[in-house]
Short mmCIF file of C-alpha atoms in Angstrom, two decimals:
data_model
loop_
_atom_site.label_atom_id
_atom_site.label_comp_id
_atom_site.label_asym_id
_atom_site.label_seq_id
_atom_site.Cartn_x
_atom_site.Cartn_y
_atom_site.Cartn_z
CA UNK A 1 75.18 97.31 82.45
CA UNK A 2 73.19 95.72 85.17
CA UNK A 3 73.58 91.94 83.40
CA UNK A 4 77.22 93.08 83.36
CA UNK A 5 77.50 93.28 87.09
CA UNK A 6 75.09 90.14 87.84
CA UNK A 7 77.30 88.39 85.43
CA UNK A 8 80.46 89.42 87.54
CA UNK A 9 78.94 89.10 90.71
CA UNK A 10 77.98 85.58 90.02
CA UNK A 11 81.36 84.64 88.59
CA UNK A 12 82.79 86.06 91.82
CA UNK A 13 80.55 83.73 93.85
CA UNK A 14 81.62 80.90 91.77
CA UNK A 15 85.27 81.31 92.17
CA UNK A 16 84.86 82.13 96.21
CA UNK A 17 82.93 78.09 96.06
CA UNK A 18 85.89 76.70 94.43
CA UNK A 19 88.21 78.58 96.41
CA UNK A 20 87.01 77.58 99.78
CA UNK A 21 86.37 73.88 97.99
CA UNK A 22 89.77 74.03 97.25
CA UNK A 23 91.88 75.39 100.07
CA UNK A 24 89.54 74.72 102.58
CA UNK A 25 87.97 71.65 102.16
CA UNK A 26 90.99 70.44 100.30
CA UNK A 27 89.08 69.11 96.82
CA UNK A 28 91.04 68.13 93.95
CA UNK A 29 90.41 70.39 90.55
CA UNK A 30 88.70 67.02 89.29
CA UNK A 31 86.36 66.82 92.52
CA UNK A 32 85.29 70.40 92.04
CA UNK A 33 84.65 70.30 88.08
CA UNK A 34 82.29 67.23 88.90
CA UNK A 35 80.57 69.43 92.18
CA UNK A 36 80.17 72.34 90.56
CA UNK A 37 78.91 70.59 87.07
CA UNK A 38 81.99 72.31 85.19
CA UNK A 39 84.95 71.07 83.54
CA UNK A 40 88.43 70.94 85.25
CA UNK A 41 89.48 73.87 83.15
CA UNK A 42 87.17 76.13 84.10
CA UNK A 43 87.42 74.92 87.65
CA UNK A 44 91.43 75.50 87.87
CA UNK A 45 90.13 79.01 86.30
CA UNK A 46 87.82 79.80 89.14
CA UNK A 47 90.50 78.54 91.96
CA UNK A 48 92.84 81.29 90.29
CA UNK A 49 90.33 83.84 89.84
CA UNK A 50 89.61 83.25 93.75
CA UNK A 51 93.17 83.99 94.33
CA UNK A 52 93.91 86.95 91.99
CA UNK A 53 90.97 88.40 93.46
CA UNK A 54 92.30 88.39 96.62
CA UNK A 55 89.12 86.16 97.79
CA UNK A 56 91.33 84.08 99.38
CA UNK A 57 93.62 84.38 102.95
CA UNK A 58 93.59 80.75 104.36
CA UNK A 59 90.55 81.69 104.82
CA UNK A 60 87.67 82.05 102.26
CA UNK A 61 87.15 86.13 102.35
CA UNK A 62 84.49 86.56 100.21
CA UNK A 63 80.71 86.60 101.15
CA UNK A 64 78.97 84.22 99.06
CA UNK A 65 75.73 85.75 97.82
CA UNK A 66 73.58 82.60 98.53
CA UNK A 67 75.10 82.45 102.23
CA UNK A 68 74.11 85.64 102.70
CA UNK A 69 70.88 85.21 101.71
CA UNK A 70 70.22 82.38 104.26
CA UNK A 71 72.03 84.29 106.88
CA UNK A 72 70.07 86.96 106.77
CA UNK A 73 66.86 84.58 106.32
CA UNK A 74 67.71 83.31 109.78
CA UNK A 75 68.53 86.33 111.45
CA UNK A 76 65.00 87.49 110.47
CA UNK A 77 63.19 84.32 111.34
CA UNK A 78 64.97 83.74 115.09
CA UNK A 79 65.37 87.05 115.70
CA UNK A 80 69.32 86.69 115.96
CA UNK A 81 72.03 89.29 116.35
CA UNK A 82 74.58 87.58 114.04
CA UNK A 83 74.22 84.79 111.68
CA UNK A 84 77.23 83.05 109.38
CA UNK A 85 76.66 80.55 106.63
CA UNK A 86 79.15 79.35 105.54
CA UNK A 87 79.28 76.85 102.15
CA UNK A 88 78.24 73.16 102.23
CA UNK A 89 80.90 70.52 100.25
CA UNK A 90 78.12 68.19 99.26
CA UNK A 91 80.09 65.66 99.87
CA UNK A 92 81.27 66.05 103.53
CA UNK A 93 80.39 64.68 106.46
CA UNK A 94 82.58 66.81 108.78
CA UNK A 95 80.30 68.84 111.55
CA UNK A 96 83.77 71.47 111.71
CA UNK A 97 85.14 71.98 107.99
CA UNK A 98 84.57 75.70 106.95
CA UNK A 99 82.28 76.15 110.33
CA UNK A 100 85.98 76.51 112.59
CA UNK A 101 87.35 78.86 109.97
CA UNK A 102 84.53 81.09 110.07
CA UNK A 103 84.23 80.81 114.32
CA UNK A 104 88.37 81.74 114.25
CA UNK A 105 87.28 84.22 112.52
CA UNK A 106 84.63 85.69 114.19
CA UNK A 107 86.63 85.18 117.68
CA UNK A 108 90.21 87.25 116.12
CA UNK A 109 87.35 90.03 115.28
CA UNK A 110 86.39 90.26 119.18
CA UNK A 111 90.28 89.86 120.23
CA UNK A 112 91.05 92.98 118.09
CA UNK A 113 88.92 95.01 119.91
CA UNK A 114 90.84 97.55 121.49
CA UNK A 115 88.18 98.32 124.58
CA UNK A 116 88.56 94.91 127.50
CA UNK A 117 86.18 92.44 126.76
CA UNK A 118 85.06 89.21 128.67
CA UNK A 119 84.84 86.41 126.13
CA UNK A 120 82.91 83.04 127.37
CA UNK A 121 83.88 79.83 125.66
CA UNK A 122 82.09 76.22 125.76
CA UNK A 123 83.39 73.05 124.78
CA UNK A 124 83.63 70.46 122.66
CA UNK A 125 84.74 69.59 119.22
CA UNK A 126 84.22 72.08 116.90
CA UNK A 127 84.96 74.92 119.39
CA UNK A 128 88.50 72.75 119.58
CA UNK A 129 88.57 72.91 115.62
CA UNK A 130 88.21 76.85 115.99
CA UNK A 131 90.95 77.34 118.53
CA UNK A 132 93.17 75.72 116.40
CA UNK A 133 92.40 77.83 113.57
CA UNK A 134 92.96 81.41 115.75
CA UNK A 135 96.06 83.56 114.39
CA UNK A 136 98.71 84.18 117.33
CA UNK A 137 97.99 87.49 118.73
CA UNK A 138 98.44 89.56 122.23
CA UNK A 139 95.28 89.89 123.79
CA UNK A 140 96.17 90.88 127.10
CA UNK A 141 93.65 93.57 127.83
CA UNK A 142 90.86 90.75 127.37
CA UNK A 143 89.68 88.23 129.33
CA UNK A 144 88.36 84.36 128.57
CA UNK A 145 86.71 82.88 131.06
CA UNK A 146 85.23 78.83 131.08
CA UNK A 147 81.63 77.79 131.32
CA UNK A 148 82.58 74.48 131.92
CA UNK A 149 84.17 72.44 134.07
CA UNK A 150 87.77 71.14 132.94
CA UNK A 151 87.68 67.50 135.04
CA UNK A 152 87.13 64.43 133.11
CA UNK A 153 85.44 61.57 134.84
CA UNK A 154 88.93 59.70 135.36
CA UNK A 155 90.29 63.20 137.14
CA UNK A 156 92.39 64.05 133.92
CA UNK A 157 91.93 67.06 131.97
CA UNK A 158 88.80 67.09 129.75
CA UNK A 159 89.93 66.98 126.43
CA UNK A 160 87.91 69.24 124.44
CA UNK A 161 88.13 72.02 127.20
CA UNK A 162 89.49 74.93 125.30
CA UNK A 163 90.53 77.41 127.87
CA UNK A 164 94.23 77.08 127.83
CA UNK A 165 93.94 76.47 124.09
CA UNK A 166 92.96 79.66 123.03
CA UNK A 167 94.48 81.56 126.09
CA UNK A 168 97.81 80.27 124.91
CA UNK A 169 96.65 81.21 121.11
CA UNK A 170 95.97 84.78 122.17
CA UNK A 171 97.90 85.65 125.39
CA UNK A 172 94.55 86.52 126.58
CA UNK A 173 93.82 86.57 130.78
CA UNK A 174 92.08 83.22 130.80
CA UNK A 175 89.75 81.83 133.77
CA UNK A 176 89.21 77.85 133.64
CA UNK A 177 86.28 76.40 135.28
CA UNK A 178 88.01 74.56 138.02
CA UNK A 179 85.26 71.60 138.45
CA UNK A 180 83.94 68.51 136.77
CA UNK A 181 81.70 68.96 134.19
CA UNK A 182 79.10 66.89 136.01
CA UNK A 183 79.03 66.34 139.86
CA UNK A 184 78.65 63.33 141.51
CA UNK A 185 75.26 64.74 142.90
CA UNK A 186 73.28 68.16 143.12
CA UNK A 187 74.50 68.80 146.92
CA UNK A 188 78.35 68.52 145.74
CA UNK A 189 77.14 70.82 143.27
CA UNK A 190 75.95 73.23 144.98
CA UNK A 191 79.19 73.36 147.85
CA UNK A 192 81.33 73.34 144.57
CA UNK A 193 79.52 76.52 143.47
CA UNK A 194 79.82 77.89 147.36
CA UNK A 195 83.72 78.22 146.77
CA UNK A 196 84.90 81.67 146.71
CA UNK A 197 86.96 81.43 143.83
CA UNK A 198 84.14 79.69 141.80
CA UNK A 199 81.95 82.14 142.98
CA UNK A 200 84.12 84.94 141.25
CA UNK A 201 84.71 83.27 137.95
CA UNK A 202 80.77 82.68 137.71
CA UNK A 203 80.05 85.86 138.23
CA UNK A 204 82.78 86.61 135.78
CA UNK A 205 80.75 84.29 133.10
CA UNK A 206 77.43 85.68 133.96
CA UNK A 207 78.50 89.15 132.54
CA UNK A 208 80.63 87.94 129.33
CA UNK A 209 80.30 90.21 125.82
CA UNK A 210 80.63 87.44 123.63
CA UNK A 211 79.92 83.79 124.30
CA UNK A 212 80.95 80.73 121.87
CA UNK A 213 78.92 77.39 122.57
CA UNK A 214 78.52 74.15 120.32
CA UNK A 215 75.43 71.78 120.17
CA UNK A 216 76.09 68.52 121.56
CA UNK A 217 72.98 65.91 119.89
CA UNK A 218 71.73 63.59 122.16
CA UNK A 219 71.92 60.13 120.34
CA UNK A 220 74.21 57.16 120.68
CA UNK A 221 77.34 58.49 119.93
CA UNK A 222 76.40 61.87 121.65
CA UNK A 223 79.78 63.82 122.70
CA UNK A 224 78.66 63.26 126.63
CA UNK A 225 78.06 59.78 126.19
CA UNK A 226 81.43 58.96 123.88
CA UNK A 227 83.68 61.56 126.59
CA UNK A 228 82.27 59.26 129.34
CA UNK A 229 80.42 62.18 131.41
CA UNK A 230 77.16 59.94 131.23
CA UNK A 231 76.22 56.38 131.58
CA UNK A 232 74.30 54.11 129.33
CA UNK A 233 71.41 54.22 131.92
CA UNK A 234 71.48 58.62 132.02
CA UNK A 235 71.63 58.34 128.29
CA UNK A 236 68.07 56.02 127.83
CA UNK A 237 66.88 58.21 130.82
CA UNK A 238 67.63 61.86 128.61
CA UNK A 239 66.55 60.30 125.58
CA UNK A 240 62.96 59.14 127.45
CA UNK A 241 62.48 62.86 128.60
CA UNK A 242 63.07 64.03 125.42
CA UNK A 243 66.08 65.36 125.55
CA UNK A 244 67.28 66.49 122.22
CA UNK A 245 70.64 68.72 122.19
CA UNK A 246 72.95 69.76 125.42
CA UNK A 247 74.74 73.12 125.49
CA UNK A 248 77.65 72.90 127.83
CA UNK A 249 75.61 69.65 129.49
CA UNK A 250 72.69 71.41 129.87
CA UNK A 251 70.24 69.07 128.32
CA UNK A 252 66.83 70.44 126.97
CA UNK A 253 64.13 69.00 124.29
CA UNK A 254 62.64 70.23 121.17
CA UNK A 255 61.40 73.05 122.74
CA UNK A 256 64.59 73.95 124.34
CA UNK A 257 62.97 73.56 128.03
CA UNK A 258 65.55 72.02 130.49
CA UNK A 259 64.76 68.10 131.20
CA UNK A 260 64.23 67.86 134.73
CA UNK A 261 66.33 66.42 137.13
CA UNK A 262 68.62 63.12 135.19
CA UNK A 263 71.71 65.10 135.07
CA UNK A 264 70.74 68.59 134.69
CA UNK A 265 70.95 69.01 138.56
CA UNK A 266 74.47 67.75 138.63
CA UNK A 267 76.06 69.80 135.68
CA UNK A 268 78.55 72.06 137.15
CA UNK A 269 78.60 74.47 133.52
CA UNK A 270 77.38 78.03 134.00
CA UNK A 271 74.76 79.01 133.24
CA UNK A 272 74.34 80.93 129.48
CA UNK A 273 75.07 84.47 129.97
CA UNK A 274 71.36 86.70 129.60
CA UNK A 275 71.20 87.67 125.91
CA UNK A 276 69.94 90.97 126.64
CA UNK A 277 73.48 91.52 127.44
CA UNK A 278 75.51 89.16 125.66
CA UNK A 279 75.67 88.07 122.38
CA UNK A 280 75.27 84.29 122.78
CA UNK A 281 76.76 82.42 119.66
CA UNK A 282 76.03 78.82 118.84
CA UNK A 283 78.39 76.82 116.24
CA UNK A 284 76.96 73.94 114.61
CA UNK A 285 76.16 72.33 111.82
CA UNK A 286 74.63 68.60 110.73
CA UNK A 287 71.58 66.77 110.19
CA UNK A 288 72.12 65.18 113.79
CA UNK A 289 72.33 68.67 115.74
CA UNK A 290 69.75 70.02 113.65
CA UNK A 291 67.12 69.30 116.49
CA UNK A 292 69.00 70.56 119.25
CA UNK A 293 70.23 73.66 116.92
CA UNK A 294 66.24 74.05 116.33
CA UNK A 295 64.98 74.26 120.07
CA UNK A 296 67.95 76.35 121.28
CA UNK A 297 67.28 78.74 118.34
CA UNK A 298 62.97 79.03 119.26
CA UNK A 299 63.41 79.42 122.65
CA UNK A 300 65.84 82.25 122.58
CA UNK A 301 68.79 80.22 124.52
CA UNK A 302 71.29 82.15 122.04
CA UNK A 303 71.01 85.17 120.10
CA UNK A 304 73.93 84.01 117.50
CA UNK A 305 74.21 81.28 115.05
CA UNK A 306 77.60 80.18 113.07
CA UNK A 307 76.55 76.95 110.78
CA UNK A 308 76.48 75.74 106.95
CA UNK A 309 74.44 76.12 104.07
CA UNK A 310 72.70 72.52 104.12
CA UNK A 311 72.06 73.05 107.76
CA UNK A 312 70.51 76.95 107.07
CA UNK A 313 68.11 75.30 104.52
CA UNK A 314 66.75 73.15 106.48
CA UNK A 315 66.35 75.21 109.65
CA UNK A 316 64.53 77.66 107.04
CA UNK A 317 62.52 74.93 105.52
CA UNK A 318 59.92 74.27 108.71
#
């Protein structure tokens, strides 16, 4: 009896990978045979099995016993609050596929909530991704409030700013960050910060439930460098001190410490809500955030970690 339900319970597993191979990461039958070391028959099996076992709802809605496993490997080892693997396509480069269904996810299970929440939300790319991925739903009774600024250098709205996005998604009370992401200098800062009305949606941020952040790397195609919020010269000058990942511009280095001065004095973010009352949750995934993931995870600058399976290995493998 108990190879029976190993048996089953691996089959299960097998036909959730092809599922989310399939529907998610949008793999042929033929691409999945040769991933998965089967032939396309028993591949086109597993994609049904996924679905007549109800494993599948746009979303992949089965826990994958090996995710698990590393989930709850890194939930042990960083002390975290909520950890979700979610499967690697070997052959993928993309730092959002699978990671923005599972954040949607994660987000629509705050939304339903029935008691208000505050709900903080980052930027950047994959946090865009997730947005997009959020069912319609009325929300009113919550609130989503901006840790970042919404200016782009050229005065236009900054692209991957996802306040209105998911406020329109979810008819939730939203609260944008009305500021540049990075001032012109510490003092404008600082009078920026003095305005009443920035003053209350600070506060506001500072006592958020649930946060949502992504990893930005620091290299030459880093998302502040590419989005035009830093200079060649900042970006030599963050790289020198170290610098090795940026949550909502905050810059810090392996050890997650904040690099001094550079641009850390000008960003106009928020700072993270205190994880002894918020659960802080970081989405990333990729051998180029890995660092950044790394140093925000040992010093305790989140308490919540969505990312892949690749990624989970090797953050378990130090």
């Amino acid at each position: 009896m108990a190879q029976r339900i190993d048996t089953s319970s691996t089959r299960l597993d097998d036909a959730a990978r092809a599922g989310w191979l399939y529907y998610v990461a949008g793999n042929t039958q033929e691409e999945i045979a040769a991933k998965l070391g089967i032939s396309r028959q028993s591949a086109q099996r597993l994609v049904s099995l996924s679905v007549s076992e109800g494993l599948i709802k746009v979303r992949l809605d089965h826990p994958i016993g090996r995710c698990m496993d590393l989930g709850q490997r890194l939930k042990t080892r960083f002390a975290l609050d909520l950890v979700e693997v979610v499967p690697s396509d070997p052959t993928s480069q993309s730092t959002t596929i699978g990671l923005a269904e599972a954040t949607a996810a994660e987000i629509e299970r705050w939304l339903r909530r029935p008691e208000p929440i505050v709900m903080a939300v980052g930027t950047g790319r994959t946090l865009k991704a997730a947005v997009e991925q959020l069912m319609p739903m009325e929300a009113l009774h919550h609130k989503v409030v901006s840790l970042t600024g919404n200016i782009a250098p050229d005065g236009s709205a900054a692209y991957y700013n996802v306040i209105f996005n998911i406020a329109d998604a979810v008819k939730a009370r939203s609260f944008p960050m009305p500021l540049p992401v990075i001032a012109s200098s510490a003092r404008e800062r600082e009078l920026l910060h003095a305005q009443p009305m920035i003053r209350e949606t600070l506060a506001l941020a500072a006592k958020a439930d649930v946060t949502f952040v992504g990893v930005g790397h620091i290299d030459a195609d880093a998302p502040l460098y590419l989005d035009g919020f830093i200079t060649d010269a900042e970006l030599a000058a963050l790289q020198k001190a170290g610098a090795v990942g940026e949550i909502c511009g905050w810059s810090f280095d392996k050890d997650g410490r904040l690099i001094e001065g550079i641009i850390n004095d000008r960003v106009a973010s928020a700072p993270l809500p205190a994880l002894d009352g918020s659960l802080v949750v970081a989405i990333a995934m990729g051998k180029r955030k890995l660092p950044g993931i790394r140093a925000s995870l040992n010093r305790h600058l989140v308490n919540g970690l969505i990312t892949d399976e690749r990624s989970a290995e090797s953050l378990l493998a130090d």
